[in-house]
PDB file of C-alpha atoms in Angstrom:
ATOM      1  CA  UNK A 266      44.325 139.708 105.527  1.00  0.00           C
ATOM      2  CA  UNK A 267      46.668 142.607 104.052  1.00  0.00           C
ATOM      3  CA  UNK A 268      49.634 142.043 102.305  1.00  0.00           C
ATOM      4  CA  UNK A 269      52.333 143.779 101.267  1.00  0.00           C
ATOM      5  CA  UNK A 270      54.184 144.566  98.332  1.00  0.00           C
ATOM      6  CA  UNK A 271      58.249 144.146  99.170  1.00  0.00           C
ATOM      7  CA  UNK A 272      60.393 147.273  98.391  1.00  0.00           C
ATOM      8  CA  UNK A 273      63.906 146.480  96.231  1.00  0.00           C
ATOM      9  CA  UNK A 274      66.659 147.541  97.986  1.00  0.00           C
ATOM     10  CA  UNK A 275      70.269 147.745  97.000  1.00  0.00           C
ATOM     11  CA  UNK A 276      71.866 145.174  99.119  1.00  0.00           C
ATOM     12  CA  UNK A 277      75.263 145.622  98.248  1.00  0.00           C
ATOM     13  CA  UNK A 278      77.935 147.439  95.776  1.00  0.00           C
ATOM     14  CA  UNK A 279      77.934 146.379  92.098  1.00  0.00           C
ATOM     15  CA  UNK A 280      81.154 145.079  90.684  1.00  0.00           C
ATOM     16  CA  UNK A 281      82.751 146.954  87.871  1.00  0.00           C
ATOM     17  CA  UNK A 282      85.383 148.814  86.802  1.00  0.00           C
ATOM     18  CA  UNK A 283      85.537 152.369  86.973  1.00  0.00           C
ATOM     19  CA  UNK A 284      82.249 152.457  89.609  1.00  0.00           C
ATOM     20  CA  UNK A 285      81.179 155.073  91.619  1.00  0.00           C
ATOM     21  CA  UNK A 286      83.507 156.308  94.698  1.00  0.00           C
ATOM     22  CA  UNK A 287      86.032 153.898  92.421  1.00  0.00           C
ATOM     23  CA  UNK A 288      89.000 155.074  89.966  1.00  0.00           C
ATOM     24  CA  UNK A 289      88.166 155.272  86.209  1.00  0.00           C
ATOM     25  CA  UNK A 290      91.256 153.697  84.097  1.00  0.00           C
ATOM     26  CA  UNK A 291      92.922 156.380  81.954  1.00  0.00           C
ATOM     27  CA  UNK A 292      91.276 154.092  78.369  1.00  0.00           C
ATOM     28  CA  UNK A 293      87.815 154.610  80.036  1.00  0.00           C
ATOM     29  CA  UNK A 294      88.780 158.505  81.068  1.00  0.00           C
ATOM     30  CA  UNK A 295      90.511 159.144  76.908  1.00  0.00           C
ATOM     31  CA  UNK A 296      87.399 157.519  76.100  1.00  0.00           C
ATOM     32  CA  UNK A 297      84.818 159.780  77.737  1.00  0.00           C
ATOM     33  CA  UNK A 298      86.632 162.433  76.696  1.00  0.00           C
ATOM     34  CA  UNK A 299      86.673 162.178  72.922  1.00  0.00           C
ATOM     35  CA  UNK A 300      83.109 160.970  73.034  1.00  0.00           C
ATOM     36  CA  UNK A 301      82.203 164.258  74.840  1.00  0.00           C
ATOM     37  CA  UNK A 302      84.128 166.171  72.722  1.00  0.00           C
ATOM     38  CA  UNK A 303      82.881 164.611  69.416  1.00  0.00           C
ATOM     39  CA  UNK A 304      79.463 164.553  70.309  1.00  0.00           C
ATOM     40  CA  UNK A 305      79.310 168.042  71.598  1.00  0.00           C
ATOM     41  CA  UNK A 306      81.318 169.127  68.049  1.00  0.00           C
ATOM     42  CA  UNK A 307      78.640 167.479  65.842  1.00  0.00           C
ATOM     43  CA  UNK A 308      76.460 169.016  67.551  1.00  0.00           C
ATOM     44  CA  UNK A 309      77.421 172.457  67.078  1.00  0.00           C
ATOM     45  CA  UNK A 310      78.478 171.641  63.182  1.00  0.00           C
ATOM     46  CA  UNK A 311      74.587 170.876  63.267  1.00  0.00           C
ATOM     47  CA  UNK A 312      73.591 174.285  64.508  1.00  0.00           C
ATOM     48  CA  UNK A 313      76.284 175.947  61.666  1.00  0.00           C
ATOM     49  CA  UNK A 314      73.579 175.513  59.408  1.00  0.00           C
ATOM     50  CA  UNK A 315      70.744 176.470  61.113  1.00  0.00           C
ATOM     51  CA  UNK A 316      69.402 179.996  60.485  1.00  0.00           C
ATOM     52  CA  UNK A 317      69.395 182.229  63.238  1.00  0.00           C
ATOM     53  CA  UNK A 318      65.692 183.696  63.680  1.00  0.00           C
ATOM     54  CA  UNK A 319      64.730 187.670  64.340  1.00  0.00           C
ATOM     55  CA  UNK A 320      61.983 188.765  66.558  1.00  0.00           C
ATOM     56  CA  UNK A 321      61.899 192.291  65.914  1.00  0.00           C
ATOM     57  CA  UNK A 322      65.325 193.967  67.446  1.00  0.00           C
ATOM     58  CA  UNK A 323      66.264 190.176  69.512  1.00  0.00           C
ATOM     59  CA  UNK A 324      68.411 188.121  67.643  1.00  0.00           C
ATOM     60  CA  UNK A 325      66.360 184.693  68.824  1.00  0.00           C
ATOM     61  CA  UNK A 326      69.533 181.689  68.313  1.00  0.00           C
ATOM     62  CA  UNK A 327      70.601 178.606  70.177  1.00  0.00           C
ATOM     63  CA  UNK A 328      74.259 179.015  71.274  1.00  0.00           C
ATOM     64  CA  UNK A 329      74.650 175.383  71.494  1.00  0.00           C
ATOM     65  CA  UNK A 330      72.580 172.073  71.856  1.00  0.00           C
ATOM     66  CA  UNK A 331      72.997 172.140  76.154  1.00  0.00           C
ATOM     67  CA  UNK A 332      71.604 168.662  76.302  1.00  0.00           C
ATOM     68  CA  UNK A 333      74.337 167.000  74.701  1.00  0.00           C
ATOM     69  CA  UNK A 334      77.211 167.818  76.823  1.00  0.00           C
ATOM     70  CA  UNK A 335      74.806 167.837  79.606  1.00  0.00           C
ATOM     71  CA  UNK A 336      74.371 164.241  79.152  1.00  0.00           C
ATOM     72  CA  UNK A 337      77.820 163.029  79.312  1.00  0.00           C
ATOM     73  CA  UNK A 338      78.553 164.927  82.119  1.00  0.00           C
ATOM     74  CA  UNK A 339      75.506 163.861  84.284  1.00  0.00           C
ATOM     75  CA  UNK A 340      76.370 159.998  82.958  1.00  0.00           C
ATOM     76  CA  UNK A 341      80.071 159.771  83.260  1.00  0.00           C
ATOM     77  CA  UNK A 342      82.771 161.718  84.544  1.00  0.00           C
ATOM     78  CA  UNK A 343      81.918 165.525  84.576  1.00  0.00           C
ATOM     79  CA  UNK A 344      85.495 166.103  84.854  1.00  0.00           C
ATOM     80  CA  UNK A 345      86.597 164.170  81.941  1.00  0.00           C
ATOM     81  CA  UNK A 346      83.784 165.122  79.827  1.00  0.00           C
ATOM     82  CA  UNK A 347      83.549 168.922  80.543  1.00  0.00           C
ATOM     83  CA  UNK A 348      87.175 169.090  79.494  1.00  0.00           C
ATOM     84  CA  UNK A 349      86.289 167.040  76.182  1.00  0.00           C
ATOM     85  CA  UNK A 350      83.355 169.321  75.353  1.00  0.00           C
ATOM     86  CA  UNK A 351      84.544 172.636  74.607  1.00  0.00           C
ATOM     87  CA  UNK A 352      87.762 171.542  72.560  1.00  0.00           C
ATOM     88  CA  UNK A 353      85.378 169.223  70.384  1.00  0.00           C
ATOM     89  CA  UNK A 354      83.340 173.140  69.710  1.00  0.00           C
ATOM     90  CA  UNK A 355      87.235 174.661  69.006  1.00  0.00           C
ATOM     91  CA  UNK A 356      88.902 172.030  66.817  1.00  0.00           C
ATOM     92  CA  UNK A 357      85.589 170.781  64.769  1.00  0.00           C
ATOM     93  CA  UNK A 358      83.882 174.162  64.357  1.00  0.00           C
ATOM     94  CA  UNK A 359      86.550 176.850  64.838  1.00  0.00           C
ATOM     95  CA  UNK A 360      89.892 175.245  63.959  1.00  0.00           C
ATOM     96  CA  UNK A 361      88.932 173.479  60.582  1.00  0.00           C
ATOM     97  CA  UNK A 362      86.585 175.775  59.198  1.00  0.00           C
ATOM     98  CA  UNK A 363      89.441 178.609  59.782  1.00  0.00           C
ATOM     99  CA  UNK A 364      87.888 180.723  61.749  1.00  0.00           C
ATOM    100  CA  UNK A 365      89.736 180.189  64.903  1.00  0.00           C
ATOM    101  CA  UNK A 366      90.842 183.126  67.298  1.00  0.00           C
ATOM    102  CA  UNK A 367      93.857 181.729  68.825  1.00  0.00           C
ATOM    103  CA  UNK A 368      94.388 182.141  72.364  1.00  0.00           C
ATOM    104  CA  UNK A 369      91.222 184.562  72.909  1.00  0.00           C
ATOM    105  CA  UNK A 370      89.569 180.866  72.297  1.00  0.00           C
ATOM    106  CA  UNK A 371      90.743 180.059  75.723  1.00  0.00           C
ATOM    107  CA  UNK A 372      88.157 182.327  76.967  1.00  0.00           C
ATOM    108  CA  UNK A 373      85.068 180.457  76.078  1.00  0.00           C
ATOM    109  CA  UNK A 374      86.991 176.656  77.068  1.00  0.00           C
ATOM    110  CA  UNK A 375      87.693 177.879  80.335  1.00  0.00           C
ATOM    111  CA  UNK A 376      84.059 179.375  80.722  1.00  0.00           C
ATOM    112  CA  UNK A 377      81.979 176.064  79.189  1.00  0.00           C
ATOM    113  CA  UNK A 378      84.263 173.703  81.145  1.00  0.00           C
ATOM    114  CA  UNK A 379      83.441 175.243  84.311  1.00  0.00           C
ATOM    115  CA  UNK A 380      79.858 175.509  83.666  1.00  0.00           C
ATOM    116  CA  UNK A 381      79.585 171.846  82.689  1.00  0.00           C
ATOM    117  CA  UNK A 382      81.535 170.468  85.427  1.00  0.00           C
ATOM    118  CA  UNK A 383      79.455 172.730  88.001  1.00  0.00           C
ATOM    119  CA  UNK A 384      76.653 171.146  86.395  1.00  0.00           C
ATOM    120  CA  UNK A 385      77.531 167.425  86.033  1.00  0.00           C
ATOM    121  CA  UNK A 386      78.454 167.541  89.762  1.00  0.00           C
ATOM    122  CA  UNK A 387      74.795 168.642  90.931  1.00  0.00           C
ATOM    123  CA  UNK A 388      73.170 166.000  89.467  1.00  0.00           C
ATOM    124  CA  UNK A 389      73.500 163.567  91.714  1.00  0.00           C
ATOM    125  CA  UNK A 390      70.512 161.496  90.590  1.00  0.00           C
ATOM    126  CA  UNK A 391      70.464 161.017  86.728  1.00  0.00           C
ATOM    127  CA  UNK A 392      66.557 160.269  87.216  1.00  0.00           C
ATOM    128  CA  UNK A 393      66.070 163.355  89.124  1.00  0.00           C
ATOM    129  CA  UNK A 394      64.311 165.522  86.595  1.00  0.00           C
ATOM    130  CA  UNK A 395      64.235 168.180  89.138  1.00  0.00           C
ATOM    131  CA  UNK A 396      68.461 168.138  89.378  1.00  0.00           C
ATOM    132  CA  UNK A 397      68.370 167.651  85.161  1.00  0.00           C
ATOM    133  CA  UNK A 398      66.734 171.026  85.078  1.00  0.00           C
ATOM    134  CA  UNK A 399      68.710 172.643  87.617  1.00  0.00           C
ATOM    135  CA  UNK A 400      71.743 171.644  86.010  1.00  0.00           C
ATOM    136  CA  UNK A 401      70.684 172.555  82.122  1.00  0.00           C
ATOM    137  CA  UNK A 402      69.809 176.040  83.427  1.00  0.00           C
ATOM    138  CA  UNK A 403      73.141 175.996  85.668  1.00  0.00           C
ATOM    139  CA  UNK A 404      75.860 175.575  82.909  1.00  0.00           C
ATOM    140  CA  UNK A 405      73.868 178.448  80.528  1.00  0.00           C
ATOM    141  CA  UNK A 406      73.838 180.577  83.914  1.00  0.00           C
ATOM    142  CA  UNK A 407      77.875 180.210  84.042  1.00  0.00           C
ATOM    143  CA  UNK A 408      78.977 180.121  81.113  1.00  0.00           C
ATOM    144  CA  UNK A 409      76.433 183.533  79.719  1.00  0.00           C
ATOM    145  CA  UNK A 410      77.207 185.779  83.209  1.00  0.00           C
ATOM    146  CA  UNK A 411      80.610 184.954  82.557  1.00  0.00           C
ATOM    147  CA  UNK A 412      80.682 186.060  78.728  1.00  0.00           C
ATOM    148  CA  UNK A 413      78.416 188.932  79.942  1.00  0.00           C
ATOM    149  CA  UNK A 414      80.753 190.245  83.225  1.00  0.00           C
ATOM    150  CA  UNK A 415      83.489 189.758  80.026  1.00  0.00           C
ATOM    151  CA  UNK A 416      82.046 192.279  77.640  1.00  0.00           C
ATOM    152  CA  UNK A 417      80.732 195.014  80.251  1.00  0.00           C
ATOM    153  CA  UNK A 418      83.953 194.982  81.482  1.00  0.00           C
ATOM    154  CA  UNK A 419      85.742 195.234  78.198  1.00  0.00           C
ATOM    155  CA  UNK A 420      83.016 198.418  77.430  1.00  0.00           C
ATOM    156  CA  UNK A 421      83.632 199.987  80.912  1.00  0.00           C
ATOM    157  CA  UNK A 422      87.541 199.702  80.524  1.00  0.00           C
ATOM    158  CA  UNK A 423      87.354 201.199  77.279  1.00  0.00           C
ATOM    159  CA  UNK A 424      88.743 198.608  75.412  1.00  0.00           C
ATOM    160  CA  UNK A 425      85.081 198.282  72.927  1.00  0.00           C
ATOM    161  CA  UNK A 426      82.726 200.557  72.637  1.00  0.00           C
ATOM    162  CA  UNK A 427      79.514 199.605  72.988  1.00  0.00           C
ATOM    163  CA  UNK A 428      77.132 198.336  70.122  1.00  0.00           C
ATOM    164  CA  UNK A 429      73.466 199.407  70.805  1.00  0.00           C
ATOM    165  CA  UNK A 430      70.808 197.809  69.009  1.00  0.00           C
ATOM    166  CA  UNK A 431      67.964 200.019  67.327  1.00  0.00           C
ATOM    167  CA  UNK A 432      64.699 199.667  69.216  1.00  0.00           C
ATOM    168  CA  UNK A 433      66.014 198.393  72.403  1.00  0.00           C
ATOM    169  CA  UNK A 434      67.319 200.546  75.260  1.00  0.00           C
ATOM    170  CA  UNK A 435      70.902 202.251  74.874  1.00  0.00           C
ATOM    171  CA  UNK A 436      72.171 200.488  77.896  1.00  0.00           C
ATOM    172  CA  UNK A 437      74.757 198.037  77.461  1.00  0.00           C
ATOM    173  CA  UNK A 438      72.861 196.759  80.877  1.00  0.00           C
ATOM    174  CA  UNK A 439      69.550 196.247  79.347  1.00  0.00           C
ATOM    175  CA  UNK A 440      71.437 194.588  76.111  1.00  0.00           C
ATOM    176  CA  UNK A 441      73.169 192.076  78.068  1.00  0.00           C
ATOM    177  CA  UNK A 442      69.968 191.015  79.949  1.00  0.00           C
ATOM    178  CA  UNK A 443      67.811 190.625  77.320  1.00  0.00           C
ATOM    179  CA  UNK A 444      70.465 188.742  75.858  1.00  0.00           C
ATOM    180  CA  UNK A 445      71.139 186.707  78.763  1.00  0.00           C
ATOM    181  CA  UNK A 446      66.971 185.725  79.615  1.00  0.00           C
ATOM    182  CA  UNK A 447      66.736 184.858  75.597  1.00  0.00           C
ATOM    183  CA  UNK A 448      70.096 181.995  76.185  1.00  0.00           C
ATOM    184  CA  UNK A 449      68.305 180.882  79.498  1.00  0.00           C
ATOM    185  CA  UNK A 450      64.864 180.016  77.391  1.00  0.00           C
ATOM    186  CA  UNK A 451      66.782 178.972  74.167  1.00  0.00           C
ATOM    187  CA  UNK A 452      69.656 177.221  75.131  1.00  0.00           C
ATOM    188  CA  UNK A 453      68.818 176.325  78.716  1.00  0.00           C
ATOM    189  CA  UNK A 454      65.516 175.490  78.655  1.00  0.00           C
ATOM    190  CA  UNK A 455      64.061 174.748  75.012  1.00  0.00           C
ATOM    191  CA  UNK A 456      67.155 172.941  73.615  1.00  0.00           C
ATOM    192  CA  UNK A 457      68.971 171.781  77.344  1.00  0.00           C
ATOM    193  CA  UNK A 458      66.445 170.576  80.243  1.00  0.00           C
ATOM    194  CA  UNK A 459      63.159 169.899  78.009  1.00  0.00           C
ATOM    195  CA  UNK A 460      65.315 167.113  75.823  1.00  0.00           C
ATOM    196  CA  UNK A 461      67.547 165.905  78.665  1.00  0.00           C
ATOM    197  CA  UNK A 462      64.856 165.357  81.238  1.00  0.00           C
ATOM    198  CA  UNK A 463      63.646 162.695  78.539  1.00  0.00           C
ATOM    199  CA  UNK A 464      67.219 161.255  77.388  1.00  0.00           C
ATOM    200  CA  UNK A 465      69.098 161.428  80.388  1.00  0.00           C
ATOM    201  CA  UNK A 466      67.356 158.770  82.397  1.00  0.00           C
ATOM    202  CA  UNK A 467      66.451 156.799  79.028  1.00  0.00           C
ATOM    203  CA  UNK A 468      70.181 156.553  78.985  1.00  0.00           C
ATOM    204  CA  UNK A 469      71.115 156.268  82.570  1.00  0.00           C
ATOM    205  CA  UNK A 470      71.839 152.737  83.236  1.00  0.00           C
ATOM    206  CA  UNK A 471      72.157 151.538  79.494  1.00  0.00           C
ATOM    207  CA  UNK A 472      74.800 153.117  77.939  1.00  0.00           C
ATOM    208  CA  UNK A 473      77.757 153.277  80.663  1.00  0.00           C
ATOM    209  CA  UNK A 474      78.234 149.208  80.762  1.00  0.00           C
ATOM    210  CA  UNK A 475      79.078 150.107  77.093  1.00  0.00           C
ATOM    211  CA  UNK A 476      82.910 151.816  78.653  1.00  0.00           C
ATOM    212  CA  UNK A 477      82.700 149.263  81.466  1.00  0.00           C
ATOM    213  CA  UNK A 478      81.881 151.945  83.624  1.00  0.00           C
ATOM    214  CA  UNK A 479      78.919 151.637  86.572  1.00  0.00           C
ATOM    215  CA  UNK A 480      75.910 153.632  86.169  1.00  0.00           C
ATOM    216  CA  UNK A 481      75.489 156.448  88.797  1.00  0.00           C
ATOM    217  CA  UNK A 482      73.759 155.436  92.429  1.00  0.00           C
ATOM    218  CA  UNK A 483      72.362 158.340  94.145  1.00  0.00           C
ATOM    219  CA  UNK A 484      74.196 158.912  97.371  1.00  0.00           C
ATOM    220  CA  UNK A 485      77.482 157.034  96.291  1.00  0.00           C
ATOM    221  CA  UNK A 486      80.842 159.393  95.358  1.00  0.00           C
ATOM    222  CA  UNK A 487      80.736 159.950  91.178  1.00  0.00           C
ATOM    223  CA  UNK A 488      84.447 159.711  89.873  1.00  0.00           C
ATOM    224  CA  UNK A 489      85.901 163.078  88.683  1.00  0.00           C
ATOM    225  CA  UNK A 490      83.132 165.532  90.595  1.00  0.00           C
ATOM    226  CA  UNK A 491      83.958 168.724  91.825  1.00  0.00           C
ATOM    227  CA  UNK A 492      84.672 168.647  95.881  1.00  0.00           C
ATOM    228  CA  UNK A 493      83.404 170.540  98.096  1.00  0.00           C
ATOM    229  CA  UNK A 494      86.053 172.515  99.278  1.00  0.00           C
ATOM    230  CA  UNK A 495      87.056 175.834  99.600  1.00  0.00           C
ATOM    231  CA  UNK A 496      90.253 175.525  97.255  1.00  0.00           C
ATOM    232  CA  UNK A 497      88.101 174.505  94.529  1.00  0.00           C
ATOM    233  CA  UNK A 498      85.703 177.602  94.911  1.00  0.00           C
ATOM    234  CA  UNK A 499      89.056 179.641  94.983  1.00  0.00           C
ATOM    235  CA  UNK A 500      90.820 177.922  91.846  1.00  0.00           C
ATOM    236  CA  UNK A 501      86.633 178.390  89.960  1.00  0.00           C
ATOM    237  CA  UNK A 502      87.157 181.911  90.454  1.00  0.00           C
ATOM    238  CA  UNK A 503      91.135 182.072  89.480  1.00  0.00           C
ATOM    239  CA  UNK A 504      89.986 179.801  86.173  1.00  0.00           C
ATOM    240  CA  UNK A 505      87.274 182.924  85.933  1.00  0.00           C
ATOM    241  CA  UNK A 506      89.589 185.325  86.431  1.00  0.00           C
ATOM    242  CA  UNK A 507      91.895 184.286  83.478  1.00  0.00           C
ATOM    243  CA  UNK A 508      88.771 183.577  81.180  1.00  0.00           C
ATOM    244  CA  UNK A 509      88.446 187.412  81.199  1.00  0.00           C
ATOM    245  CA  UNK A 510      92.419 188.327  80.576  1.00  0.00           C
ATOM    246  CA  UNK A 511      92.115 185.732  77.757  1.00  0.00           C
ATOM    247  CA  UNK A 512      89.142 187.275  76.475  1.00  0.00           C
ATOM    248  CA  UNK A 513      90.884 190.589  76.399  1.00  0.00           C
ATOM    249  CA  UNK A 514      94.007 189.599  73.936  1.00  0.00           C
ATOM    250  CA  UNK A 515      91.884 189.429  71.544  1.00  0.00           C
ATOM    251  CA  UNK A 516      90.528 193.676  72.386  1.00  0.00           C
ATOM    252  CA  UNK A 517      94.494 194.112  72.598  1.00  0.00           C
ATOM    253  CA  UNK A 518      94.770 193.125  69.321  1.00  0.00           C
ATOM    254  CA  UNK A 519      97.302 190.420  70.667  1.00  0.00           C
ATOM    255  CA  UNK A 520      96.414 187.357  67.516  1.00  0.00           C
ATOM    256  CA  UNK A 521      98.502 184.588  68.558  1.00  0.00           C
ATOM    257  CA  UNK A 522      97.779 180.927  67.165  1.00  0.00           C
ATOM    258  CA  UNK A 523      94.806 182.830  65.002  1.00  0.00           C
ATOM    259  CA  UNK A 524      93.480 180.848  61.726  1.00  0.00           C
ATOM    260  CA  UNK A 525      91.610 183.350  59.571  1.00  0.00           C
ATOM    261  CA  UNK A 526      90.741 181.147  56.656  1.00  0.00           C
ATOM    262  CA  UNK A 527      87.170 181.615  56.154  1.00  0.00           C
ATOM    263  CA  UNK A 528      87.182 178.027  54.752  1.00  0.00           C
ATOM    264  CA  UNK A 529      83.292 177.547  55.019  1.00  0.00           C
ATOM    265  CA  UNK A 530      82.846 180.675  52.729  1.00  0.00           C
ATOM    266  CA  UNK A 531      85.064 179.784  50.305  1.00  0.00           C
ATOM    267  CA  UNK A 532      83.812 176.393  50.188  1.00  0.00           C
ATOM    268  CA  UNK A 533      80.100 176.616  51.257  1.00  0.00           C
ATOM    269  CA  UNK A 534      78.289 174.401  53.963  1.00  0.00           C
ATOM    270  CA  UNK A 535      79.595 171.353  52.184  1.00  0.00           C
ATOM    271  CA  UNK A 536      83.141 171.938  53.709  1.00  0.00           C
ATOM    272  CA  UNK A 537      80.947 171.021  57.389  1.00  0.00           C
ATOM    273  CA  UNK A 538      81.496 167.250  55.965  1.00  0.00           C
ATOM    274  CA  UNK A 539      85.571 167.420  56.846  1.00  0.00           C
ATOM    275  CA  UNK A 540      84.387 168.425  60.282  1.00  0.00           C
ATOM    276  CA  UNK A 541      82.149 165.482  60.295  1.00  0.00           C
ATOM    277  CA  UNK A 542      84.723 162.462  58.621  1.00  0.00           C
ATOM    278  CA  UNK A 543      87.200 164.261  61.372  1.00  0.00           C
ATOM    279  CA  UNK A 544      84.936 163.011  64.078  1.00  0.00           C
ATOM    280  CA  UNK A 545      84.172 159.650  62.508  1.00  0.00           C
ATOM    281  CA  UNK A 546      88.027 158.857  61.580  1.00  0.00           C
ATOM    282  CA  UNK A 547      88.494 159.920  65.481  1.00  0.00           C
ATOM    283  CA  UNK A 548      85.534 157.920  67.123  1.00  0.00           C
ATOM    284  CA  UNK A 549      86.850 155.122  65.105  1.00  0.00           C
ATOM    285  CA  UNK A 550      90.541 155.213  66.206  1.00  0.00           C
ATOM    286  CA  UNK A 551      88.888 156.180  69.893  1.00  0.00           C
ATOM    287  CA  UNK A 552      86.708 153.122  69.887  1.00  0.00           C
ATOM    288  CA  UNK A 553      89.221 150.749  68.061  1.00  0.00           C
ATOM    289  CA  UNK A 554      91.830 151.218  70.938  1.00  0.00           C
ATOM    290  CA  UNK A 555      89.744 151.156  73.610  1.00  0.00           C
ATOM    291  CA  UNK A 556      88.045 147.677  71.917  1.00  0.00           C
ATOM    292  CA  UNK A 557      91.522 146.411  72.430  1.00  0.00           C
ATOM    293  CA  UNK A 558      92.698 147.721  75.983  1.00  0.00           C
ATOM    294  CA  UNK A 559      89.332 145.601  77.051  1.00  0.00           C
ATOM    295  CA  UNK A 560      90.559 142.274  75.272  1.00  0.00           C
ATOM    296  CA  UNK A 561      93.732 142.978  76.406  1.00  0.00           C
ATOM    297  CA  UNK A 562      92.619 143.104  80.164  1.00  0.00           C
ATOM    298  CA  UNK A 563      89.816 140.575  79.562  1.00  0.00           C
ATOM    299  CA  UNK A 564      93.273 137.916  78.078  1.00  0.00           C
ATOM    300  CA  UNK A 565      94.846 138.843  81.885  1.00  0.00           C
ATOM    301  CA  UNK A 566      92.021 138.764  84.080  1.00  0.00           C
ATOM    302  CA  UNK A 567      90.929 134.777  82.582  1.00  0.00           C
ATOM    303  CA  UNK A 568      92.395 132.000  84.384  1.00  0.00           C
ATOM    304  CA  UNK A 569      95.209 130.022  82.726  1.00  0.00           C
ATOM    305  CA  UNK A 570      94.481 126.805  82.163  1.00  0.00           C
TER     306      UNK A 570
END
C-alpha cells in the first residue's frame, strides 16, 4: 500500500490590513517610506567611507548597496518605497554633508525611482531567486543606461566635452560601456542579487506583520505596483525625458537650491555621525507615531463593554 504525502494549499485570503490586492493606510504607506528612505541613506553613508579600488585605468566602486532598496521594494510597496529611497541618498548624503546640486539632483531621483519601482513590480514571488536576480540587475540596467544616454547626450550636444581616460579607448562609447558592465557586476550583481537572493526570502513573511501589512502571495495584486498599461509606459518615458533636462541645468550652469558646503572636508568622516543621529531621531519619531496610530485603531476596533 502507497501513501501519499498531502500538499498545503492556500484555502482562503489572510486577514490583515494593508494585504495584497487591498489598500495600504497612509501610517503604513509614511511608514514604508521613511524606512526605505532611511535604510537606503545609511546605506550609502556606509559606502562614503569606503575606498574606491583601481584596476589599472577602471575605476572598480559600488554606486550603491542595490540590495537594500531592493528589499523594501520586493517586500512592501514598490511605489511607496522607490519614492522613499532616493530622497533618503539626497537629504542624508548630499543635503547635510553640503554637497548638494540643487535641482540637477532631480536627475538621479527621477532615474533610481523608476528603476526601483520597475524592479519591485517584477518580483512577483519574493522566494523566486530567479525574479530577485532579474530585478537586482533590472534597477542597475535603468538607472546606469539612463545616466549613460544623459552624458553622451550632454557630449554630443556640446554642452561637456568629453573626458577620456589614459589606456582605454578614446571613445566616449567604449567609456560608457566599460563603465556600465563594471555597475552591472559591482552594484548589480556582487552587492544587489548575490545578498538579496539570501535576505529577501529570509525576510519575506517575517518582517511585514511588523507594519501590519500581509506578506506577498504569488499571483495576488501587490499594493502600489506599476500597471500594465500603456499610459504608464508613456508617463516612464516622460519621467525619462525630464531626468535628462534636469540633468542638463546643471551643464547650463543654472545652480538653483545648490549647497556647496563641503561639510565632510571641513569636518572629516566624523561629520557622517549627523547623517546617522538624523536617521535615528527620524526612525524614532517614524516608529513612535505609527506605534500610536495602531493603539489608536486597536482602542476602536475592541468591543465596548
Amino acid at each position: 500500500m502507497t501513501t501519499t504525502t498531502p500538499t498545503y494549499e492556500r484555502a482562503g485570503a489572510l486577514r490583515g490590513i494593508g494585504a495584497p490586492g487591498g489598500d495600504l493606510t497612509t501610517p503604513q504607506k509614511l511608514m514604508i517610506f521613511v524606512l526605505s528612505m532611511a535604510l537606503f541613506g545609511l546605506s550609502n553613508i556606509i559606502l562614503e567611507v569606503i575606498p574606491d579600488v583601481s584596476v589599472g585605468p577602471i575605476d572598480v566602486s559600488v554606486s550603491y548597496f542595490v540590495f537594500v532598496p531592493l528589499t523594501m521594494v520586493a517586500l512592501f510597496s514598490p511605489f511607496w518605497a522607490a519614492l522613499g529611497a532616493p530622497l533618503g541618498e539626497i537629504i542624508f548624503t548630499d543635503l547635510l554633508m553640503g554637497d548638494f546640486s540643487g535641482l540637477a539632483e532631480v536627475e538621479g531621483f527621477i532615474q533610481m525611482f523608476l528603476a526601483l519601482y520597475i524592479a519591485g513590480t517584477v518580483i512577483r514571488n519574493p522566494r523566486s531567486r530567479g525574479q530577485i536576480w532579474f530585478g537586482a540587475v533590472l534597477v542597475v540596467l535603468i538607472d546606469k543606461a539612463l545616466s549613460a544616454i544623459v552624458d553622451l547626450s550632454k557630449v554630443w550636444i556640446g554642452l561637456e566635452d568629453a573626458e577620456f581616460v589614459e589606456g582605454l579607448p578614446e571613445s566616449i562609447l567604449a567609456i560608457e560601456g566599460i563603465g556600465f558592465g563594471v555597475d552591472i557586476l559591482i552594484s548589480g550583481i556582487l552587492f544587489g542579487a548575490i545578498p538579496a537572493m539570501w535576505l529577501i526570502p529570509a525576510l519575506h513573511g517575517k518582517i511585514e506583520p511588523l507594519l501590519g501589512v500581509r506578506p506577498r502571495v504569488p499571483g495576488e495584486p501587490v499594493p502600489g505596483a506599476a500597471p500594465r498599461a500603456g499610459w504608464f509606459v508613456a508617463v516612464a518615458v516622460l519621467l525619462a525625458v525630464a531626468s535628462f533636462f534636469f540633468a542638463f541645468l546643471e551643464a547650463w550652469d543654472v545652480n538653483i537650491g545648490v549647497v556647496d558646503g563641503e561639510f565632510r572636508d571641513q569636518f572629516g568622516d566624523g561629520f557622517l555621525w549627523v547623517s546617522v543621529a538624523a536617521i535615528v531621531v527620524l526612525l524614532a519619531i517614524a516608529t513612535a507615531l505609527f506605534a500610536a496610530h495602531r493603539r489608536r485603531a486597536r482602542g476602536k476596533a475592541s468591543p465596548r463593554a
